[in-house]
Amino acid sequence: MSKNVNDIVRRCFSCGKLPAKSLKCGACHLVNYCSATCQKKDWSRHKLCCKQIRPLMEGEFMLQPGSHKVIQLRRRGTSDGNPNRINQEAEQISPQARRLKQGECWDQAVAMYTRCLELDCYNHWYSFQRAETLWMAASKGHGALKILDLAIEDAKYTINLDRKCQPAWSLLIRCLIDSMDLEQAGIVCEDAIRFFPRGAERHDMFKGMRIEIRQ
């Protein structure tokens, strides 16, 4: 289970490999590649995403009044030991990423959430949202990336940041089931059932997923 966010955000956007040294798209500066070959191979797909992302990255990054408290409630960790620290640029980008995700613009949303993680790697909400975006893309048949593998890594990273994030546990189990790794899905499911006591919000859901795995 990777605990290093750099391993998460530096994966090649084309093949999913973790390179020794990654290359960024020179236009949007958000998407990583392991080689010029992968970058060239992916350009026909990424160029549409790239054109839509760049305008969203322009302008001042300002938070709306009153939003700090909401952000702090869903932010468990921080890189400098101050739980009140907020990265304003990341919080400005996050709503744009959510709208792209809702519009099923998978590549654009993943790239935006990647930028959020680069700016604030201890915000478990960003890693969960990117994991869910990747899983949703996979469920829709989007196969440009080894996206289920990446979704699994993001979900694991989210749990490392916040073990109480129940949606991340259920997403990890679902991704493992979809990738046909039923043995690992069963192990994670049992861990979730033990970690979240009877009466917890998703306890019965985890028990239902255990039945699904065993069938």
Backbone as a chain_set.jsonl record, in Angstrom:
{"seq": "MSKNVNDIVRRCFSCGKLPAKSLKCGACHLVNYCSATCQKKDWSRHKLCCKQIRPLMEGEFMLQPGSHKVIQLRRRGTSDGNPNRINQEAEQISPQARRLKQGECWDQAVAMYTRCLELDCYNHWYSFQRAETLWMAASKGHGALKILDLAIEDAKYTINLDRKCQPAWSLLIRCLIDSMDLEQAGIVCEDAIRFFPRGAERHDMFKGMRIEIRQ", "coords": {"N": [[0.839, -1.19, 0.0], [0.817, 1.998, -1.046], [2.239, 4.809, 0.512], [3.132, 7.144, -0.34], [2.451, 10.1, -1.814], [3.607, 11.091, -4.097], [4.105, 8.863, -5.655], [1.567, 8.362, -6.473], [0.661, 10.637, -7.938], [2.545, 10.843, -9.95], [2.285, 8.849, -11.82], [2.207, 7.482, -15.132], [0.079, 8.941, -17.504], [-0.768, 7.594, -19.638], [0.085, 4.824, -19.809], [0.107, 4.031, -17.182], [2.331, 3.35, -15.688], [4.901, 3.801, -13.174], [7.276, 6.057, -13.517], [10.896, 6.561, -13.355], [11.598, 9.172, -13.768], [9.332, 11.629, -14.513], [7.494, 13.112, -17.263], [5.899, 16.168, -17.871], [2.9, 17.42, -19.433], [3.495, 19.997, -21.657], [1.737, 22.066, -22.069], [-0.647, 22.158, -20.336], [0.496, 21.402, -17.962], [-0.283, 19.506, -16.112], [-0.63, 16.778, -16.567], [1.088, 13.704, -16.4], [3.714, 11.78, -17.951], [5.53, 8.794, -18.793], [7.366, 8.708, -20.784], [8.46, 10.244, -23.878], [7.376, 8.862, -25.948], [5.003, 7.687, -24.919], [3.657, 10.046, -24.377], [3.311, 11.166, -26.919], [1.758, 9.174, -28.08], [-0.571, 9.439, -26.603], [-1.536, 11.926, -27.225], [-3.576, 12.514, -29.115], [-5.895, 11.973, -27.741], [-5.568, 13.412, -25.349], [-5.362, 16.098, -26.122], [-7.86, 17.3, -26.406], [-8.801, 17.325, -23.808], [-6.795, 18.907, -22.699], [-7.146, 21.459, -23.837], [-9.514, 22.225, -22.628], [-8.885, 22.331, -19.948], [-6.937, 24.338, -19.532], [-8.141, 27.043, -19.605], [-9.549, 26.916, -17.19], [-7.608, 27.024, -15.286], [-6.744, 29.565, -15.132], [-6.604, 32.911, -13.731], [-7.483, 34.436, -10.505], [-7.184, 32.72, -7.387], [-9.586, 32.34, -5.169], [-11.287, 31.789, -2.134], [-14.707, 31.206, -1.251], [-16.595, 33.213, 1.09], [-16.936, 31.879, 4.371], [-16.405, 29.259, 3.69], [-14.205, 27.986, 4.764], [-14.602, 26.528, 7.182], [-16.108, 24.307, 6.358], [-14.281, 23.054, 4.673], [-12.245, 22.367, 6.489], [-13.517, 20.445, 8.057], [-13.577, 18.169, 6.469], [-10.993, 17.59, 6.071], [-8.324, 15.789, 7.008], [-5.54, 15.591, 7.384], [-2.31, 17.275, 7.316], [0.503, 18.849, 5.819], [2.201, 20.387, 7.312], [1.639, 20.184, 9.994], [-0.37, 21.786, 10.916], [-3.7, 21.806, 11.344], [-5.464, 23.667, 10.384], [-4.51, 24.681, 8.083], [-4.995, 25.637, 4.772], [-5.001, 25.06, 1.323], [-5.47, 27.418, -0.912], [-5.482, 27.535, -3.7], [-5.842, 24.869, -4.462], [-8.386, 24.428, -3.393], [-9.897, 26.072, -4.972], [-9.667, 24.872, -7.445], [-10.831, 22.384, -7.033], [-13.815, 22.451, -7.091], [-14.162, 22.863, -9.838], [-13.09, 20.51, -10.829], [-14.952, 18.715, -9.789], [-17.265, 19.412, -11.223], [-16.469, 18.708, -13.808], [-16.204, 15.981, -13.439], [-18.88, 15.268, -12.877], [-19.919, 15.833, -15.355], [-18.932, 13.762, -16.784], [-16.434, 14.068, -17.917], [-13.861, 12.549, -17.902], [-10.965, 12.438, -18.15], [-10.222, 15.131, -17.884], [-11.194, 15.714, -15.311], [-9.704, 13.929, -13.718], [-7.129, 14.925, -14.159], [-7.377, 17.469, -12.994], [-7.934, 16.829, -10.303], [-5.547, 15.581, -9.751], [-3.814, 17.748, -9.797], [-4.802, 19.093, -7.557], [-3.989, 17.293, -5.559], [-1.24, 17.494, -5.822], [-0.87, 20.058, -4.878], [-1.885, 19.883, -2.307], [-1.282, 17.358, -0.64], [-2.19, 15.977, 1.565], [-4.882, 16.029, 1.818], [-7.521, 14.081, 2.179], [-9.879, 14.026, 0.797], [-9.439, 14.803, -1.854], [-7.909, 12.674, -2.925], [-9.746, 10.605, -2.64], [-11.843, 11.493, -4.313], [-10.553, 11.476, -6.784], [-10.009, 8.766, -7.039], [-12.639, 7.729, -7.146], [-13.509, 8.953, -9.491], [-11.857, 7.722, -11.395], [-12.73, 5.068, -11.103], [-15.424, 5.316, -11.896], [-15.016, 6.036, -14.547], [-13.871, 3.691, -15.512], [-16.039, 1.953, -15.197], [-17.655, 2.89, -17.169], [-16.421, 2.028, -19.381], [-14.157, 3.327, -20.208], [-10.998, 3.086, -21.387], [-8.388, 4.115, -21.62], [-6.396, 4.329, -19.742], [-4.77, 2.213, -17.284], [-6.966, 2.112, -15.464], [-8.437, 1.028, -13.297], [-6.461, -0.082, -11.684], [-5.134, 2.257, -10.925], [-7.195, 3.54, -9.573], [-7.514, 1.832, -7.409], [-5.043, 2.201, -6.081], [-5.315, 4.912, -5.375], [-7.545, 4.783, -3.667], [-6.509, 3.232, -1.593], [-4.521, 4.955, -0.699], [-6.106, 7.041, 0.253], [-7.332, 5.787, 2.442], [-5.087, 5.391, 4.002], [-4.61, 8.026, 4.728], [-6.947, 8.682, 6.1], [-8.449, 6.563, 8.034], [-11.057, 6.377, 8.807], [-12.647, 7.011, 6.707], [-15.262, 5.919, 5.324], [-16.483, 5.74, 2.697], [-14.2, 5.404, 1.093], [-13.246, 2.871, 1.801], [-15.385, 1.233, 0.885], [-15.286, 1.844, -1.83], [-12.73, 0.908, -2.513], [-13.082, -1.86, -2.117], [-15.052, -2.351, -4.058], [-13.651, -1.7, -6.41], [-11.689, -3.702, -6.368], [-13.284, -5.961, -6.626], [-14.32, -5.511, -9.203], [-11.979, -5.689, -10.632], [-11.551, -8.322, -10.506], [-10.102, -9.396, -8.426], [-10.843, -11.182, -6.177], [-10.009, -12.426, -3.861], [-8.372, -10.542, -2.485], [-10.276, -8.54, -2.256], [-12.038, -9.75, -0.491], [-10.442, -9.888, 1.818], [-10.036, -7.155, 2.42], [-12.667, -6.434, 2.844], [-13.359, -7.908, 5.136], [-11.636, -6.671, 6.922], [-12.792, -4.134, 6.962], [-15.309, -4.672, 8.083], [-14.554, -5.446, 10.632], [-13.343, -3.089, 11.495], [-15.296, -1.059, 11.401], [-17.833, -0.772, 13.622], [-20.804, -2.718, 14.517], [-23.782, -1.156, 13.611], [-22.614, 1.1, 12.625], [-22.526, 3.432, 9.876], [-22.005, 2.167, 7.351], [-21.723, -0.504, 7.931], [-23.528, -2.704, 7.523], [-23.603, -2.604, 4.767], [-21.004, -3.382, 4.066], [-21.11, -6.011, 4.947], [-22.967, -6.988, 3.156], [-21.496, -6.747, 0.808], [-19.564, -8.651, 1.343], [-21.06, -10.99, 1.137], [-21.624, -10.872, -1.6], [-19.047, -11.204, -2.659], [-18.45, -13.82, -1.912], [-20.193, -15.347, -3.344]], "CA": [[0.0, 0.0, 0.0], [1.691, 3.16, -1.173], [1.966, 5.941, 1.389], [3.802, 8.293, -0.939], [1.564, 10.701, -2.812], [4.347, 11.271, -5.339], [3.885, 7.661, -6.456], [0.204, 8.441, -7.004], [0.454, 11.695, -8.931], [3.528, 10.806, -11.025], [2.047, 7.738, -12.744], [2.01, 7.857, -16.527], [-1.339, 9.102, -17.828], [-1.071, 6.746, -20.787], [0.244, 3.388, -19.539], [-0.073, 3.771, -15.763], [3.58, 2.997, -15.03], [5.539, 4.804, -12.321], [8.611, 6.239, -14.084], [11.938, 7.136, -12.503], [11.457, 10.607, -13.975], [8.143, 11.818, -15.34], [7.396, 14.276, -18.135], [4.592, 16.824, -17.813], [2.418, 18.081, -20.64], [4.031, 21.349, -21.678], [0.671, 23.059, -22.211], [-1.468, 22.285, -19.122], [1.38, 21.135, -16.82], [-1.0, 18.694, -15.129], [-0.616, 15.357, -16.902], [2.428, 13.116, -16.402], [4.001, 10.656, -18.837], [6.793, 8.127, -18.489], [8.284, 8.889, -21.91], [7.948, 11.022, -24.999], [6.584, 7.934, -26.763], [3.661, 7.621, -24.333], [3.041, 11.364, -24.525], [2.895, 11.296, -28.312], [0.684, 8.206, -28.287], [-1.775, 9.881, -25.894], [-1.883, 13.304, -27.56], [-4.851, 12.625, -29.841], [-6.95, 11.966, -26.731], [-5.348, 14.429, -24.324], [-5.432, 17.477, -26.619], [-9.199, 17.828, -26.123], [-8.785, 17.583, -22.373], [-5.831, 19.98, -22.436], [-7.751, 22.733, -24.222], [-10.578, 22.576, -21.69], [-8.32, 22.554, -18.622], [-6.136, 25.562, -19.424], [-8.916, 28.218, -19.165], [-9.967, 26.756, -15.802], [-6.461, 27.257, -14.423], [-6.387, 30.976, -15.18], [-7.298, 33.81, -12.808], [-7.154, 34.428, -9.088], [-7.759, 31.629, -6.614], [-10.183, 32.923, -3.973], [-12.317, 30.982, -1.504], [-15.939, 31.901, -0.911], [-16.725, 33.445, 2.53], [-17.583, 30.822, 5.137], [-16.104, 27.914, 3.194], [-13.073, 27.406, 5.483], [-15.055, 25.555, 8.163], [-16.493, 23.1, 5.631], [-13.056, 22.426, 4.204], [-11.527, 21.791, 7.617], [-14.23, 19.28, 8.545], [-13.282, 16.992, 5.658], [-9.548, 17.545, 5.824], [-7.779, 15.131, 8.195], [-4.101, 15.719, 7.554], [-1.654, 18.469, 6.81], [1.931, 18.613, 5.64], [3.008, 21.184, 8.229], [1.193, 20.008, 11.362], [-1.422, 22.742, 11.247], [-4.941, 21.31, 10.725], [-6.23, 24.762, 9.803], [-3.888, 25.135, 6.837], [-5.803, 25.374, 3.581], [-4.395, 25.5, 0.078], [-6.562, 28.108, -1.604], [-5.498, 27.179, -5.121], [-6.455, 23.541, -4.575], [-9.816, 24.528, -3.107], [-10.537, 26.716, -6.121], [-9.676, 23.906, -8.545], [-11.667, 21.228, -6.684], [-15.175, 22.51, -7.651], [-14.066, 22.682, -11.29], [-12.897, 19.071, -11.039], [-16.22, 18.04, -9.503], [-18.179, 19.648, -12.355], [-15.986, 17.88, -14.914], [-16.556, 14.596, -13.079], [-20.325, 15.124, -13.064], [-20.16, 15.856, -16.791], [-18.272, 12.579, -17.348], [-15.181, 14.442, -18.589], [-13.009, 11.8, -16.979], [-9.557, 12.831, -18.227], [-10.082, 16.47, -17.334], [-11.414, 15.656, -13.864], [-8.537, 13.269, -13.11], [-6.002, 15.866, -14.216], [-7.611, 18.537, -12.024], [-7.745, 16.282, -8.96], [-4.111, 15.36, -9.615], [-3.24, 19.036, -9.425], [-5.183, 19.324, -6.163], [-3.129, 16.467, -4.714], [0.106, 18.057, -5.854], [-0.892, 21.252, -4.042], [-2.267, 19.546, -0.932], [-1.268, 15.892, -0.719], [-2.746, 15.376, 2.773], [-6.337, 16.169, 1.812], [-8.037, 12.765, 1.781], [-11.026, 14.177, -0.106], [-8.954, 14.852, -3.233], [-7.526, 11.332, -3.376], [-10.966, 9.812, -2.794], [-12.568, 11.938, -5.495], [-9.871, 10.998, -7.985], [-10.242, 7.325, -7.098], [-14.015, 7.501, -7.597], [-13.569, 9.358, -10.897], [-11.22, 6.644, -12.17], [-13.617, 3.902, -11.077], [-16.581, 5.615, -12.737], [-14.563, 5.976, -15.939], [-13.711, 2.272, -15.84], [-17.368, 1.344, -15.306], [-18.228, 3.36, -18.431], [-15.662, 1.451, -20.485], [-13.046, 4.184, -20.615], [-9.845, 2.213, -21.196], [-7.116, 4.713, -22.023], [-5.453, 4.075, -18.665], [-5.046, 1.065, -16.426], [-7.597, 2.993, -14.495], [-8.829, 0.353, -12.065], [-5.255, -0.173, -10.859], [-4.894, 3.573, -10.36], [-8.267, 3.795, -8.604], [-7.196, 1.04, -6.217], [-3.956, 2.89, -5.378], [-5.86, 6.139, -4.786], [-8.407, 4.411, -2.543], [-5.611, 2.818, -0.502], [-3.871, 6.157, -0.186], [-7.127, 7.745, 1.024], [-7.489, 5.082, 3.721], [-3.89, 5.705, 4.787], [-4.784, 9.371, 5.269], [-8.087, 8.732, 7.016], [-9.02, 5.212, 8.121], [-12.495, 6.469, 9.07], [-13.349, 7.39, 5.476], [-15.99, 4.721, 4.908], [-16.632, 5.631, 1.238], [-12.962, 4.914, 0.486], [-13.233, 1.423, 2.008], [-16.342, 0.585, -0.023], [-14.796, 2.019, -3.191], [-11.616, -0.02, -2.696], [-13.647, -3.213, -2.275], [-15.727, -2.408, -5.363], [-12.618, -1.737, -7.453], [-11.054, -5.024, -6.33], [-14.254, -6.891, -7.204], [-14.376, -5.257, -10.638], [-10.723, -6.146, -11.236], [-11.578, -9.778, -10.327], [-9.213, -9.811, -7.336], [-11.828, -11.455, -5.132], [-9.328, -12.78, -2.607], [-8.005, -9.299, -1.814], [-11.523, -7.857, -1.923], [-12.546, -10.392, 0.72], [-9.592, -9.484, 2.947], [-10.341, -5.759, 2.745], [-14.035, -6.405, 3.35], [-13.304, -8.38, 6.518], [-10.999, -5.595, 7.697], [-13.776, -3.055, 7.118], [-16.346, -5.135, 9.012], [-13.978, -5.386, 11.978], [-12.986, -1.71, 11.852], [-16.512, -0.279, 11.622], [-18.668, -1.605, 14.485], [-22.212, -2.888, 14.195], [-24.507, 0.093, 13.798], [-21.965, 2.149, 11.835], [-23.293, 3.766, 8.676], [-21.819, 1.25, 6.229], [-21.425, -1.857, 8.412], [-24.37, -3.678, 6.822], [-23.21, -2.606, 3.363], [-19.802, -4.204, 3.962], [-21.545, -7.409, 5.085], [-23.582, -7.334, 1.88], [-20.416, -6.919, -0.174], [-18.93, -9.933, 1.656], [-21.902, -12.024, 0.529], [-21.406, -10.778, -3.047], [-17.722, -11.755, -2.972], [-18.447, -15.272, -1.652], [-21.09, -16.054, -4.296]], "C": [[0.88, 1.249, 0.0], [1.252, 4.272, -0.231], [2.558, 7.223, 0.824], [2.928, 8.874, -2.032], [2.285, 10.911, -4.134], [4.197, 10.064, -6.253], [2.512, 7.683, -7.103], [0.123, 9.442, -8.151], [1.425, 11.605, -10.1], [3.29, 9.672, -12.025], [1.736, 8.246, -14.148], [0.526, 7.872, -16.865], [-1.751, 8.229, -19.011], [-1.037, 5.263, -20.434], [0.089, 3.032, -18.068], [1.188, 3.414, -15.011], [4.089, 4.152, -14.172], [6.978, 4.979, -12.796], [9.611, 6.776, -13.068], [11.891, 8.658, -12.579], [10.301, 10.834, -14.936], [8.231, 13.098, -16.158], [5.997, 14.858, -18.008], [4.208, 17.373, -19.177], [2.872, 19.533, -20.591], [2.977, 22.437, -21.76], [-0.114, 23.254, -20.91], [-0.664, 22.058, -17.846], [0.709, 20.297, -15.74], [-0.815, 17.202, -15.335], [0.822, 14.854, -17.019], [2.529, 11.955, -17.386], [5.354, 10.065, -18.47], [7.826, 8.351, -19.584], [7.631, 9.748, -22.983], [7.07, 10.153, -25.898], [5.15, 7.848, -26.248], [2.931, 8.954, -24.504], [2.515, 11.557, -25.935], [1.718, 10.379, -28.611], [-0.641, 8.704, -27.714], [-2.302, 11.228, -26.387], [-3.232, 13.437, -28.247], [-6.032, 12.636, -28.876], [-6.799, 13.141, -25.775], [-5.55, 15.86, -24.834], [-6.794, 18.104, -26.38], [-9.321, 18.206, -24.65], [-7.943, 18.806, -22.057], [-6.441, 21.349, -22.731], [-8.822, 23.179, -23.239], [-10.031, 22.922, -20.307], [-7.683, 23.929, -18.51], [-6.947, 26.799, -19.011], [-9.342, 28.139, -17.702], [-8.855, 27.09, -14.823], [-6.064, 28.725, -14.36], [-7.149, 31.78, -14.129], [-6.868, 33.642, -11.375], [-7.847, 33.257, -8.399], [-8.26, 32.183, -5.281], [-11.265, 31.989, -3.44], [-13.55, 31.834, -1.205], [-16.018, 32.104, 0.606], [-17.463, 32.306, 3.221], [-17.215, 29.417, 4.725], [-14.984, 27.231, 3.985], [-13.506, 26.307, 6.456], [-15.437, 24.237, 7.502], [-15.267, 22.334, 5.179], [-12.344, 21.715, 5.34], [-12.206, 20.526, 8.121], [-13.886, 18.026, 7.757], [-11.801, 16.849, 5.346], [-8.853, 17.018, 7.06], [-6.312, 15.46, 8.439], [-3.565, 17.03, 7.028], [-0.154, 18.218, 6.754], [2.777, 19.381, 6.641], [2.527, 21.115, 9.678], [0.093, 20.954, 11.806], [-2.726, 22.324, 10.576], [-5.786, 22.403, 10.09], [-5.648, 25.257, 8.477], [-4.746, 24.716, 5.652], [-5.045, 25.874, 2.36], [-5.5, 26.113, -0.788], [-6.634, 27.74, -3.081], [-6.173, 25.836, -5.322], [-7.96, 23.613, -4.357], [-10.582, 25.257, -4.202], [-10.67, 25.735, -7.28], [-10.681, 22.784, -8.293], [-13.103, 21.318, -7.221], [-15.199, 22.349, -9.164], [-13.92, 21.203, -11.616], [-14.202, 18.312, -10.824], [-17.206, 18.214, -10.647], [-17.771, 18.817, -13.57], [-16.338, 16.414, -14.682], [-18.043, 14.345, -13.31], [-20.703, 15.122, -14.539], [-19.504, 14.722, -17.545], [-17.088, 12.948, -18.238], [-14.044, 13.853, -17.764], [-11.561, 12.297, -16.978], [-9.331, 14.189, -17.576], [-10.216, 16.462, -15.806], [-10.225, 15.022, -13.156], [-7.346, 14.22, -13.08], [-6.157, 16.97, -13.175], [-7.431, 18.035, -10.59], [-6.274, 15.952, -8.705], [-3.418, 16.642, -9.193], [-3.582, 19.378, -7.969], [-4.286, 18.543, -5.214], [-1.697, 16.985, -4.693], [0.205, 19.278, -4.938], [-1.123, 20.926, -2.575], [-2.406, 18.029, -0.824], [-1.86, 15.215, 0.512], [-4.263, 15.534, 2.861], [-6.946, 14.878, 1.277], [-9.193, 12.878, 0.792], [-10.591, 14.193, -1.559], [-8.615, 13.451, -3.739], [-8.747, 10.434, -3.532], [-11.709, 10.193, -4.063], [-11.887, 11.462, -6.771], [-10.061, 9.494, -8.151], [-11.634, 7.019, -7.644], [-14.182, 7.874, -9.062], [-12.993, 8.269, -11.793], [-12.119, 5.415, -12.226], [-14.84, 4.12, -11.96], [-16.211, 5.55, -14.213], [-14.422, 4.53, -16.384], [-15.064, 1.603, -16.041], [-18.082, 1.755, -16.589], [-17.442, 2.86, -19.642], [-14.537, 2.303, -20.998], [-11.75, 3.427, -20.334], [-8.516, 2.796, -21.582], [-6.028, 4.472, -20.988], [-5.738, 2.71, -18.049], [-5.768, 1.625, -15.203], [-8.067, 2.282, -13.227], [-7.635, 0.211, -11.13], [-4.97, 1.159, -10.18], [-5.949, 3.924, -9.319], [-8.001, 3.055, -7.298], [-6.09, 1.716, -5.403], [-4.453, 4.161, -4.699], [-6.73, 5.83, -3.57], [-7.568, 3.974, -1.34], [-4.943, 4.023, 0.137], [-4.838, 6.967, 0.68], [-7.299, 7.115, 2.398], [-6.271, 5.304, 4.606], [-4.007, 7.078, 5.441], [-5.875, 9.414, 6.328], [-8.778, 7.372, 7.035], [-10.525, 5.232, 8.379], [-13.298, 6.846, 7.836], [-14.037, 6.155, 4.889], [-16.191, 4.63, 3.394], [-15.376, 5.098, 0.551], [-12.839, 3.403, 0.646], [-14.165, 0.727, 1.012], [-15.894, 0.713, -1.473], [-13.646, 1.066, -3.472], [-12.121, -1.441, -2.912], [-14.297, -3.364, -3.647], [-14.717, -2.476, -6.493], [-11.952, -3.1, -7.522], [-11.982, -6.086, -6.909], [-14.277, -6.742, -8.725], [-13.109, -5.711, -11.351], [-10.542, -7.649, -11.076], [-10.562, -10.275, -9.303], [-10.077, -10.076, -6.112], [-11.179, -11.814, -3.803], [-8.975, -11.519, -1.807], [-9.246, -8.508, -1.411], [-12.116, -8.421, -0.635], [-11.767, -9.986, 1.959], [-9.923, -8.065, 3.397], [-11.738, -5.649, 3.355], [-14.081, -6.854, 4.81], [-12.671, -7.327, 7.423], [-11.991, -4.473, 7.978], [-14.851, -3.432, 8.135], [-15.833, -5.079, 10.451], [-13.735, -3.945, 12.426], [-14.212, -0.865, 12.175], [-17.505, -1.139, 12.408], [-20.095, -1.723, 13.98], [-22.961, -1.595, 14.525], [-23.881, 1.261, 13.072], [-22.68, 2.275, 10.496], [-23.203, 2.692, 7.6], [-21.528, -0.188, 6.667], [-22.218, -2.911, 7.642], [-24.016, -3.741, 5.33], [-21.973, -3.474, 3.152], [-20.157, -5.687, 4.087], [-22.214, -7.883, 3.802], [-22.544, -7.55, 0.796], [-19.68, -8.238, 0.069], [-19.73, -11.087, 1.066], [-21.701, -12.057, -0.981], [-20.087, -11.425, -3.448], [-17.738, -13.274, -2.882], [-19.304, -16.042, -2.663], [-20.352, -16.491, -5.554]], "O": [[1.604, 1.504, 0.962], [0.078, 4.636, -0.171], [2.484, 8.274, 1.459], [2.686, 8.231, -3.054], [1.649, 10.912, -5.189], [4.165, 10.205, -7.476], [2.312, 7.09, -8.163], [-0.42, 9.135, -9.212], [1.182, 12.214, -11.142], [4.038, 9.555, -12.996], [1.099, 9.283, -14.332], [-0.198, 6.928, -16.55], [-2.932, 8.136, -19.343], [-1.984, 4.527, -20.711], [-0.046, 1.856, -17.731], [1.132, 3.192, -13.802], [3.759, 5.315, -14.405], [7.823, 4.132, -12.506], [9.233, 7.366, -12.055], [12.114, 9.347, -11.584], [10.291, 10.296, -16.043], [8.941, 14.038, -15.8], [5.013, 14.118, -18.034], [5.067, 17.744, -19.976], [2.657, 20.221, -19.592], [3.282, 23.61, -21.545], [-0.238, 24.379, -20.427], [-1.087, 22.471, -16.767], [1.094, 20.37, -14.573], [-0.841, 16.437, -14.371], [1.665, 15.49, -17.652], [1.556, 11.239, -17.622], [6.214, 10.745, -17.909], [9.025, 8.202, -19.349], [6.417, 9.95, -22.992], [6.136, 10.646, -26.53], [4.198, 7.924, -27.024], [1.725, 8.98, -24.748], [1.405, 12.053, -26.128], [0.787, 10.767, -29.316], [-1.705, 8.427, -28.266], [-3.4, 11.633, -26.008], [-3.962, 14.392, -27.981], [-7.061, 13.245, -29.167], [-7.783, 13.794, -25.428], [-5.878, 16.747, -24.047], [-6.887, 19.314, -26.171], [-9.863, 19.253, -24.296], [-8.332, 19.644, -21.243], [-6.267, 22.288, -21.955], [-9.02, 24.377, -23.036], [-10.634, 23.709, -19.577], [-7.866, 24.616, -17.505], [-6.495, 27.547, -18.144], [-9.483, 29.167, -17.04], [-9.119, 27.403, -13.662], [-5.152, 29.092, -13.619], [-8.223, 31.368, -13.69], [-6.007, 32.822, -11.058], [-8.948, 32.857, -8.777], [-7.472, 32.46, -4.377], [-12.066, 31.459, -4.21], [-13.442, 33.031, -0.941], [-15.55, 31.244, 1.352], [-18.483, 31.824, 2.728], [-17.67, 28.46, 5.352], [-14.827, 26.014, 3.888], [-12.851, 25.268, 6.546], [-15.125, 23.167, 8.025], [-15.216, 21.108, 5.287], [-11.888, 20.584, 5.176], [-11.52, 19.61, 8.575], [-13.9, 16.928, 8.313], [-11.409, 16.083, 4.465], [-8.788, 17.718, 8.07], [-5.891, 15.594, 9.588], [-4.276, 17.796, 6.377], [0.386, 17.458, 7.558], [3.956, 19.069, 6.813], [2.967, 21.911, 10.508], [-0.328, 20.917, 12.962], [-2.858, 22.466, 9.361], [-6.719, 22.111, 9.342], [-6.215, 26.137, 7.83], [-5.168, 23.564, 5.556], [-4.51, 26.983, 2.364], [-6.351, 25.403, -1.323], [-7.722, 27.645, -3.649], [-6.98, 25.671, -6.237], [-8.725, 22.942, -5.051], [-11.792, 25.073, -4.34], [-11.66, 25.758, -8.012], [-11.311, 22.29, -9.228], [-13.584, 20.328, -7.772], [-16.135, 21.771, -9.717], [-14.539, 20.698, -12.552], [-14.526, 17.388, -11.571], [-17.91, 17.27, -11.008], [-18.625, 18.283, -14.277], [-16.721, 15.7, -15.609], [-18.419, 13.319, -13.877], [-21.683, 14.491, -14.934], [-19.505, 14.697, -18.775], [-16.774, 12.238, -19.193], [-13.356, 14.561, -17.028], [-10.995, 12.55, -15.914], [-8.379, 14.379, -16.818], [-9.448, 17.119, -15.103], [-9.784, 15.512, -12.117], [-6.638, 14.302, -12.076], [-5.178, 17.366, -12.543], [-6.847, 18.728, -9.757], [-5.807, 16.035, -7.568], [-2.537, 16.625, -8.333], [-2.738, 19.895, -7.238], [-3.867, 19.067, -4.182], [-1.022, 16.921, -3.666], [1.234, 19.504, -4.302], [-0.611, 21.62, -1.696], [-3.509, 17.487, -0.907], [-2.022, 13.995, 0.514], [-4.858, 15.201, 3.886], [-6.897, 14.609, 0.077], [-9.462, 11.944, 0.036], [-11.291, 13.657, -2.418], [-8.989, 13.083, -4.853], [-8.795, 9.6, -4.436], [-12.157, 9.321, -4.808], [-12.558, 11.087, -7.732], [-10.25, 9.004, -9.264], [-11.791, 6.151, -8.502], [-14.904, 7.202, -9.798], [-13.572, 7.936, -12.827], [-12.254, 4.79, -13.277], [-15.25, 3.217, -12.689], [-16.992, 5.07, -15.035], [-14.805, 4.179, -17.5], [-15.226, 0.782, -16.944], [-18.995, 1.069, -17.048], [-17.747, 3.214, -20.781], [-14.007, 2.059, -22.082], [-11.432, 3.152, -19.176], [-7.581, 2.044, -21.853], [-4.849, 4.417, -21.337], [-6.801, 2.127, -18.262], [-5.257, 1.61, -14.083], [-8.087, 2.903, -12.164], [-7.775, 0.367, -9.917], [-4.609, 1.197, -9.004], [-5.637, 4.536, -8.298], [-8.234, 3.59, -6.214], [-6.183, 1.798, -4.179], [-4.057, 4.457, -3.572], [-6.661, 6.53, -2.56], [-7.887, 4.313, -0.201], [-4.815, 4.103, 1.358], [-4.447, 7.512, 1.712], [-7.401, 7.821, 3.402], [-6.401, 5.396, 5.827], [-3.558, 7.274, 6.57], [-5.739, 10.105, 7.338], [-9.59, 7.066, 6.162], [-11.198, 4.219, 8.19], [-14.518, 6.986, 7.919], [-13.464, 5.443, 4.064], [-16.081, 3.536, 2.841], [-15.474, 4.412, -0.467], [-12.378, 2.721, -0.27], [-13.777, -0.251, 0.373], [-16.097, -0.207, -2.266], [-13.584, 0.474, -4.55], [-11.635, -2.146, -3.797], [-14.115, -4.38, -4.318], [-14.908, -3.235, -7.443], [-11.679, -3.603, -8.611], [-11.532, -7.001, -7.599], [-14.255, -7.737, -9.449], [-13.147, -6.076, -12.526], [-9.509, -8.197, -11.46], [-10.2, -11.452, -9.313], [-10.06, -9.318, -5.142], [-11.737, -11.537, -2.741], [-9.242, -11.44, -0.608], [-9.27, -7.88, -0.353], [-12.629, -7.681, 0.204], [-12.346, -9.766, 3.022], [-10.072, -7.798, 4.589], [-11.96, -4.861, 4.274], [-14.77, -6.243, 5.626], [-13.116, -7.118, 8.551], [-12.032, -3.928, 9.081], [-15.254, -2.605, 8.952], [-16.567, -4.716, 11.37], [-13.902, -3.62, 13.602], [-14.188, -0.055, 13.101], [-17.971, -2.153, 11.887], [-20.542, -0.946, 13.136], [-22.781, -1.019, 15.598], [-24.516, 2.302, 12.908], [-23.351, 1.347, 10.044], [-24.216, 2.339, 6.996], [-21.124, -1.007, 5.842], [-21.651, -3.895, 7.165], [-24.117, -4.798, 4.707], [-21.895, -4.217, 2.174], [-19.568, -6.525, 3.404], [-22.054, -9.036, 3.402], [-22.694, -8.439, -0.043], [-19.222, -8.875, -0.88], [-19.157, -12.049, 0.554], [-21.618, -13.13, -1.578], [-20.017, -12.117, -4.463], [-17.103, -13.947, -3.694], [-19.149, -17.254, -2.814], [-20.953, -17.091, -6.445]]}, "num_chains": 1, "name": "protein.A"}
